[in-house]
Coordinates of C-alpha atoms and ligand atoms in Angstrom, one line a residue:
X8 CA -13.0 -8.5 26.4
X9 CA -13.2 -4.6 26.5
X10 CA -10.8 -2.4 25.8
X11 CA -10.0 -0.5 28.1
X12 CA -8.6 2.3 26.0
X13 CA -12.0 2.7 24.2
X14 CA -12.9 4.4 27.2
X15 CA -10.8 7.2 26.5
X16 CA -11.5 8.2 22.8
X17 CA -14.0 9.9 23.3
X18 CA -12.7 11.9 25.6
X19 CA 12.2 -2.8 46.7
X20 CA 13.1 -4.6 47.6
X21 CA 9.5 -3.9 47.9
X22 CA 8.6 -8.0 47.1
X23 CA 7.3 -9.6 50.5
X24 CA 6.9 -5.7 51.8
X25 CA 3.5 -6.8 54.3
X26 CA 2.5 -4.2 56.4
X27 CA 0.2 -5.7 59.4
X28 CA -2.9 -3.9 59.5
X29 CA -2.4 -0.2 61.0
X30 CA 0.9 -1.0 62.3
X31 CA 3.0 2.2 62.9
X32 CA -0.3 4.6 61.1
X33 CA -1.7 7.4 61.6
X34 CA -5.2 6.6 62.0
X35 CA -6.2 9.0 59.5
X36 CA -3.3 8.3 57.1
X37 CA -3.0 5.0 56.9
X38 CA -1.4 5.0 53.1
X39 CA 2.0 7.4 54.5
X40 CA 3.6 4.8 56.6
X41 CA 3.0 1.8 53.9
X42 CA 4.2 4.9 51.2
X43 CA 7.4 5.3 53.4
X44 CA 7.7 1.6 53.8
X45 CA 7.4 1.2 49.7
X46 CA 9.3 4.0 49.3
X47 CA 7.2 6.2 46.9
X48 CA 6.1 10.2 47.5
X49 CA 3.2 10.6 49.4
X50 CA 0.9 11.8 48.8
X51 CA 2.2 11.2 44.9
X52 CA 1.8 13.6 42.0
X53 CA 1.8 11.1 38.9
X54 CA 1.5 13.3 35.6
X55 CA -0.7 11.0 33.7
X56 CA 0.5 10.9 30.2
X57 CA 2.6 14.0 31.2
X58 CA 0.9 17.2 32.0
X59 CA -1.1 16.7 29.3
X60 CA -4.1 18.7 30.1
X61 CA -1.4 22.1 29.0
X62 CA 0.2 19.8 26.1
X63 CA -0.2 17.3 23.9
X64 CA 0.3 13.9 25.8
X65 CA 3.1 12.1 26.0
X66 CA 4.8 14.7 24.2
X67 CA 8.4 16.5 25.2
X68 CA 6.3 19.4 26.2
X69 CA 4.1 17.7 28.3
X70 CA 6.9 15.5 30.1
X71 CA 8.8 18.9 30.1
X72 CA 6.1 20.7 32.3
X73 CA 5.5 18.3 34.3
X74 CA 8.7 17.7 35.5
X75 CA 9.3 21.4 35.6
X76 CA 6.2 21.7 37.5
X77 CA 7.0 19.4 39.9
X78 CA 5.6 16.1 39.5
X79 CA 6.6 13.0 41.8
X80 CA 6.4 10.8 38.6
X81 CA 5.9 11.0 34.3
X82 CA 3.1 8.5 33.5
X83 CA 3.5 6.5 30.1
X84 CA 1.5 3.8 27.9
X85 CA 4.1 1.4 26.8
X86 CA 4.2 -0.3 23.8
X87 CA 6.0 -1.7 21.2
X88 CA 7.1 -0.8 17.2
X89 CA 7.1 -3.1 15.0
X90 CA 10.9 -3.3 14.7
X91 CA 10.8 -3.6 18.4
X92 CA 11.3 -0.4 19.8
X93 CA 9.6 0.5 23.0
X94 CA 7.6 3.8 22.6
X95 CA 5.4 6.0 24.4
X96 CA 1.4 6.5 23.8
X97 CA -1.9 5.4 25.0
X98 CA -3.9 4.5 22.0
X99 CA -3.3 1.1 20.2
X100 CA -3.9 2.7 17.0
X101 CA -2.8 6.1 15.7
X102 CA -5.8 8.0 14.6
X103 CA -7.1 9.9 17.5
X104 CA -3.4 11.4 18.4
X105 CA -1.7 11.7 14.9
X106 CA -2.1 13.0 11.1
X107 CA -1.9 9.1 10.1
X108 CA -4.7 10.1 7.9
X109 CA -2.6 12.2 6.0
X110 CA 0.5 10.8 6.2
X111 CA -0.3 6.9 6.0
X112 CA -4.2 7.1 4.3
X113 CA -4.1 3.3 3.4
X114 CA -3.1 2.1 7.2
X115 CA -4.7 5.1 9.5
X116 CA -6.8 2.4 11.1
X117 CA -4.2 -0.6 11.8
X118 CA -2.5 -1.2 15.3
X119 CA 0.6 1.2 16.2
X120 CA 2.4 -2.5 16.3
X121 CA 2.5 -2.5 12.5
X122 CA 4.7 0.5 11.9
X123 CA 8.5 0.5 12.3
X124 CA 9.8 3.2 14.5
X125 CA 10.8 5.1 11.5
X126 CA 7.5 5.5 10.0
X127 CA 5.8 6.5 13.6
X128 CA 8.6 9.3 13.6
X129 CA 7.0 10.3 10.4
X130 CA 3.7 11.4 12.3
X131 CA 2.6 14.7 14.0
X132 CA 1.6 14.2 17.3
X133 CA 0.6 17.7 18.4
X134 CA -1.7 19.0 15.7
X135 CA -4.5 16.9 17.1
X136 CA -4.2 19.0 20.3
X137 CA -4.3 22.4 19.2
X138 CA -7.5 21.8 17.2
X139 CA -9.3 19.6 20.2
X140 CA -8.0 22.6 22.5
X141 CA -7.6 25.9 20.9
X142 CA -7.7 27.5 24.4
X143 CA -4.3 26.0 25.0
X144 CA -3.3 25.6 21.4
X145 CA 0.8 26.9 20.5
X146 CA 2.3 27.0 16.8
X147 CA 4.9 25.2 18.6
X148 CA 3.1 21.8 19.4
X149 CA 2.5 20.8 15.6
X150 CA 5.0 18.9 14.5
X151 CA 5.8 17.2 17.8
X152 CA 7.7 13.6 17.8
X153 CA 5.8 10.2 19.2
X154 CA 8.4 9.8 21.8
X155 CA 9.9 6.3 22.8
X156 CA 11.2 5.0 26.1
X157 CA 14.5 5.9 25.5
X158 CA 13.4 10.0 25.0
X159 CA 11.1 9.9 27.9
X160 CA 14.1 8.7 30.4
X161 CA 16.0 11.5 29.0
X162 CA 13.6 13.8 30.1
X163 CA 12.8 12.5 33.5
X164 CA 16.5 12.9 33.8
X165 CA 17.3 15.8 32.5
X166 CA 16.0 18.6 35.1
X167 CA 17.3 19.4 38.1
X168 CA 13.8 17.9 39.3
X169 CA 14.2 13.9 39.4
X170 CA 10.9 12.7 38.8
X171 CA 10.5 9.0 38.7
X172 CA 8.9 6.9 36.1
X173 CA 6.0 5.5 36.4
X174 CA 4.9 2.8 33.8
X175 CA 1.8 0.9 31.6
X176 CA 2.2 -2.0 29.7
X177 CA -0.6 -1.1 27.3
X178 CA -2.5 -3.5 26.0
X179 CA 0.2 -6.1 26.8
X180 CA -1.2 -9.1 25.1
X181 CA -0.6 -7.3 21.8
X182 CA 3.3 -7.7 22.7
X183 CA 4.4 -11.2 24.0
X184 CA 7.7 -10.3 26.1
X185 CA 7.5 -6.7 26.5
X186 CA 7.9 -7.0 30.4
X187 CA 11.4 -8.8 29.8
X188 CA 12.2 -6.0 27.1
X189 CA 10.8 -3.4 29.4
X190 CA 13.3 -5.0 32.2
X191 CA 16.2 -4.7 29.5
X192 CA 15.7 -0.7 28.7
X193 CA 15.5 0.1 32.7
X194 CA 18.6 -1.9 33.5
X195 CA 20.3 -0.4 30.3
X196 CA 18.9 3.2 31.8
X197 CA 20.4 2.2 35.4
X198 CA 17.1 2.9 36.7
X199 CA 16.9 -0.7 38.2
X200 CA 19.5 0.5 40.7
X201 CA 19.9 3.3 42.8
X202 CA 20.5 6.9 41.1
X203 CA 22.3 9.7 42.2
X204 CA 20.2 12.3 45.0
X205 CA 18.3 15.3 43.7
X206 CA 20.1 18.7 44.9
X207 CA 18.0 20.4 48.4
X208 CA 14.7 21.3 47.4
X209 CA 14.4 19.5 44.2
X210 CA 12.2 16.4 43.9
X211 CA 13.8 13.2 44.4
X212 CA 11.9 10.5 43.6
X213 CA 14.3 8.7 40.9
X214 CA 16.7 8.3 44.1
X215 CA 14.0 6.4 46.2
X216 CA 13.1 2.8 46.4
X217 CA 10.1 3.7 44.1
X218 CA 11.4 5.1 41.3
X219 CA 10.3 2.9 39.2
X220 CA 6.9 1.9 39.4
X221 CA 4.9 -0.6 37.2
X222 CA 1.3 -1.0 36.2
X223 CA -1.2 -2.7 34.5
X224 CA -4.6 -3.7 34.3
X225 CA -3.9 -7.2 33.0
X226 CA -3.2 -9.7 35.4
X227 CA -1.0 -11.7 33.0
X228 CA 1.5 -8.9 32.7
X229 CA 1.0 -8.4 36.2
X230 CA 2.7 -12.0 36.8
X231 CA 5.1 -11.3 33.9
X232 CA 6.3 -8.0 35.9
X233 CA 7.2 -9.7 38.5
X234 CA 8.5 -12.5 37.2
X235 CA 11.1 -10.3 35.4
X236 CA 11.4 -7.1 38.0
X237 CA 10.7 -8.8 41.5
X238 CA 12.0 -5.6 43.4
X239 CA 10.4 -2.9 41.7
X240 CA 7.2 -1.5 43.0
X241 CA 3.8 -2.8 41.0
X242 CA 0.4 -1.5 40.7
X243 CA -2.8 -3.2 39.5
X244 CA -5.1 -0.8 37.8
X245 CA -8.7 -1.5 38.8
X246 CA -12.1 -1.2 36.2
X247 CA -15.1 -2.8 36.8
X248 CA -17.0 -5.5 34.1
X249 CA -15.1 -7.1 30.9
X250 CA -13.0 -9.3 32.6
X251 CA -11.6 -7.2 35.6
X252 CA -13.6 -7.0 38.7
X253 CA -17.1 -8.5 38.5
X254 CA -20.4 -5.8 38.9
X255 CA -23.4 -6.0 40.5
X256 CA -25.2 -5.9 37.0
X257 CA -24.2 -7.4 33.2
X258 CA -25.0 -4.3 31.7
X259 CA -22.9 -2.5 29.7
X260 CA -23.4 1.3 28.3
X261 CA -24.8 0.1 25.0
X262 CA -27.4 -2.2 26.1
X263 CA -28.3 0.2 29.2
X264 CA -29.5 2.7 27.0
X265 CA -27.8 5.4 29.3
X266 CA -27.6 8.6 27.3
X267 CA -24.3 9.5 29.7
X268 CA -21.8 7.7 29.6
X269 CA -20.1 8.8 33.0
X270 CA -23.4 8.9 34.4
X271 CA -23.4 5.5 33.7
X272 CA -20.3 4.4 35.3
X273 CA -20.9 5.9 38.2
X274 CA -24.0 3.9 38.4
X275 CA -22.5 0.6 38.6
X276 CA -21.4 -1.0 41.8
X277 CA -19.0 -4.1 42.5
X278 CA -20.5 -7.5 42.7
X279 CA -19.8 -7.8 46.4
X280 CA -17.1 -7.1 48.9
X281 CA -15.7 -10.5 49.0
X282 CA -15.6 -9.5 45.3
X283 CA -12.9 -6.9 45.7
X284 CA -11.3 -8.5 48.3
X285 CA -10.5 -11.1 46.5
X286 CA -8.6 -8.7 43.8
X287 CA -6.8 -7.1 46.9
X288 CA -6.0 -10.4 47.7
X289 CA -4.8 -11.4 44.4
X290 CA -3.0 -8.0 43.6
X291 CA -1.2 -8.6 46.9
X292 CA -0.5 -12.4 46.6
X293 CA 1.1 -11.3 42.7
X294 CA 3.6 -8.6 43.8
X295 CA 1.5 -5.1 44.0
X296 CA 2.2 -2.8 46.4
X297 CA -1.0 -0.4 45.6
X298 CA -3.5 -0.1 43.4
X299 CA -5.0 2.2 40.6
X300 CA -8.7 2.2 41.1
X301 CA -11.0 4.3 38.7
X302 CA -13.2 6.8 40.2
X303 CA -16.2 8.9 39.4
X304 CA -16.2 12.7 39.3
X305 CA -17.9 15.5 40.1
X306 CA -18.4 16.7 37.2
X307 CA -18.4 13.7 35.0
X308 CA -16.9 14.1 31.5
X309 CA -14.4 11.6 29.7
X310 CA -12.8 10.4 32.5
X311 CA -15.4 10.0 34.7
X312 CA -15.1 6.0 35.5
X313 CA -16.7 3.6 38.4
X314 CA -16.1 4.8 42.1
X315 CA -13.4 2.2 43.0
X316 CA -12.0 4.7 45.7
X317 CA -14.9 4.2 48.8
X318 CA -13.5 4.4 52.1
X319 CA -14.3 0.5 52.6
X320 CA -12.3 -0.4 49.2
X321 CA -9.4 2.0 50.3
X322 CA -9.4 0.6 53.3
X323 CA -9.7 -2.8 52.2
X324 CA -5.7 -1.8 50.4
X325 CA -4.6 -0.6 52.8
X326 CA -5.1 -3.3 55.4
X327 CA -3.0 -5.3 52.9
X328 CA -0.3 -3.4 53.1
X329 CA -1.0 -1.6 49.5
X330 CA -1.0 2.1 48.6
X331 CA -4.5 3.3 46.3
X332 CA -3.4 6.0 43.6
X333 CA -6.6 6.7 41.1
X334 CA -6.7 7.8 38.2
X335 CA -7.4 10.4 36.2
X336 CA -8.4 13.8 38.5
X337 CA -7.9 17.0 38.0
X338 CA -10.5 19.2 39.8
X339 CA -9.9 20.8 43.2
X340 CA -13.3 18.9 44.0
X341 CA -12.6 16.0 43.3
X342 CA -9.1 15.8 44.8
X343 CA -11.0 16.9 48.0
X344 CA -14.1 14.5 48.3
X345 CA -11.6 11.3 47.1
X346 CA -8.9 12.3 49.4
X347 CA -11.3 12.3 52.4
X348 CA -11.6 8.6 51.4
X349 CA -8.3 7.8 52.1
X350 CA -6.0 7.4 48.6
X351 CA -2.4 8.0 48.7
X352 CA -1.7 10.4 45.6
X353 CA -3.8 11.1 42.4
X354 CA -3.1 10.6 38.3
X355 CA -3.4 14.0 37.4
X356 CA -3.4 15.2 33.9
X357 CA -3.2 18.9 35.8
X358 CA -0.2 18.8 37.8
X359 CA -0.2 21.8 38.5
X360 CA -3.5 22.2 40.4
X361 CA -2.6 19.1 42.4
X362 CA 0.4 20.4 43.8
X363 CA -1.5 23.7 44.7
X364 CA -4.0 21.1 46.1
X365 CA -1.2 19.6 47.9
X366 CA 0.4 22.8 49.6
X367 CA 3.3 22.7 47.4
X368 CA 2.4 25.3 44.2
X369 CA 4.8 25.6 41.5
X370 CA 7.8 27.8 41.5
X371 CA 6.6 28.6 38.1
X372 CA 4.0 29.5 35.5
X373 CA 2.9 27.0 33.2
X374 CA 3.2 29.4 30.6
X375 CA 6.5 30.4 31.7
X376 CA 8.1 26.9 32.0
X377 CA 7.0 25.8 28.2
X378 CA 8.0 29.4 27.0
X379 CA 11.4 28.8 28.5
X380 CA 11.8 25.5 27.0
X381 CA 10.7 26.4 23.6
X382 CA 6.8 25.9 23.2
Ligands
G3P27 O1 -2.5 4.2 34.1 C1 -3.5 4.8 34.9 C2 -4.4 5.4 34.0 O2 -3.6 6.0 33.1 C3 -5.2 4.4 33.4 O3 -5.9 4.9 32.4 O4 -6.4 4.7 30.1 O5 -5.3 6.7 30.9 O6 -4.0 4.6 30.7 P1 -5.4 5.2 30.9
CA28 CA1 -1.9 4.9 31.7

């Protein structure tokens, strides 16, 4: 089956929550009142992998921003050392994001599940960036820590913004029983219960129903999710071919001899409606309360997927009661055209230019925040 992160390197009680369809909506908004229902922002501001178009993902910097910023939720990739320590990061292997090369020459290419914690914590996790970007290189991201669960939760708590979490199990098949660990470290954390309010003017999303919200593209840990966390809101993230929902055409980018690879994407089309109704059925019937389609952008690039956010498909979540959040924008133009579909909330890797999107601009510079915190 593909994986799904291949795409990237190159560039409440909420269980048996049914809206009926349109009850109490605005006809133009129909994802606010099932949002309030859930009990998650809307629209939401998820800071995908942190604001990690300023810093280097997943980092304390780019967690740091964005909930300085103001981001509704910190996005993570779960997954698991091999001494079983939950950490944060995207890739199943360390190569794109780290000096393994350097540090680990003999085992650069094997799975992040084959290093203990301590050897992970040997790596520098912000070099990468300042080389890939030197427009918003700093001295002070190399060096910078792989982060794990624990780290991240201090973060989202430690502002007087209360972000809330809002969590992958990444590539979940690699770690048999990280939804029950997962389970473990959020009821440790208290974030399985209900946490103390935000001061007046502060975001408050840890002290809502939603503050914990889980994803996942695989349906297995989907089931395993909410076998183990039956009352915290669940997303299922949305692709199109391998294995998730079925397209119109078997090809793939290699045998369609497609120069573009987002231009490509956004050239294939879902099997059939009953096709993606019946993943809107089975998303609903398994515990989710939205969905994480991909979408295609303006201006293509590395993140530039299928268009899983048409009115019809949006529409089709809605009418189930579920909230669509895609992923990964960060243009003014595309927050426009996808929000005139009807989604409920974007991950952003800008949060920033979301929340000016949004009406609600930072307090503060970008520059300033990660000055005052020590970047
Ligand atoms: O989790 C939503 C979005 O992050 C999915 O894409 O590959 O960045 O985890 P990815
Ligand atoms: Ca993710």
């Amino acid at each position: 089956m593909f994986n799904r992160i291949s795409r990237t390197l190159g560039g409440a009680a909420l269980a048996g929550v049914l809206l009926s369809s349109g009850a109490a909506m605005a006809a133009n908004e129909p994802g606010k009142a099932i949002a309030q229902q859930i009990g998650v922002p809307w629209p939401a501001v998820i800071a995908h992998r942190g604001a990690s178009f300023d810093a280097p993902e997943e980092t304390v910097p780019s967690y740091t921003l964005a909930r300085e910023l103001g981001a509704d939720y910190l996005e993570m990739d779960i997954q698991r050392t091999k001494d079983g320590v939950l950490i944060a990061l995207h890739d199943d292997t360390l190569e794109r994001t780290t000096n393994i090369a350097d540090v680990f020459p003999d085992r650069a290419r094997q799975p992040l599940s084959s290093f203990t914690l301590d050897e992970l914590k040997r790596l520098d996790a912000g070099s990468w960036f300042n080389k890939a970007h030197p427009d918003r290189a700093r001295a002070s991201y190399a060096g910078l820590k792989i982060l794990t669960l624990d780290e991240v939760i201090d973060i989202a708590e430690g502002g007087k913004n209360k972000p809330g979490l809002y969590i992958e199990t990444k590539v979940p098949a690699q770690f048999p029983g990280i939804e029950a660990d997962l389970q473990k470290k959020l009821q440790q954390r208290g974030w399985l219960s209900e946490r103390p309010a935000a001061a007046k003017g502060y975001v408050n999303t840890a002290h809502m129903p939603g503050r914990v919200v889980l994803q996942t593209f695989e349906k297995p840990s989907l089931e395993l999710l909410q076998k183990s966390m039956p009352n915290v809101p669940k997303v299922l993230l949305l692709w199109l071919g391998d294995g998730s929902i079925a397209a119109s055409s078997d090809a793939t980018f290699k045998t369609s001899g497609a120069k573009d690879k987002a231009a490509f994407y956004a050239s294939q089309q879902v099997k059939s409606k009953e096709e993606f109704a019946s993943w809107m059925d089975w998303a609903k019937a398994h515990g989710a309360v939205g969905t994480g389609p991909a979408s295609a952008l303006k201006n293509g690039g590395d993140q530039s997927y299928m268009d899983l956010v048409q009115p019809w498909m949006n529409k089709m979540a809605h009418d189930r009661g579920m909230v669509v959040h895609p992923y990964t924008v960060d243009e003014a133009v595309d927050f426009k055209a996808i929000s005139s579909n009807g989604v409920d909330g974007f991950f952003t890797n800008r949060t920033s230019e979301l929340l000016k999107f949004y009406g609600r601009p930072a307090k503060e510079s970008i520059d300033a925040i990660l000055k005052r915190n020590g970047f």
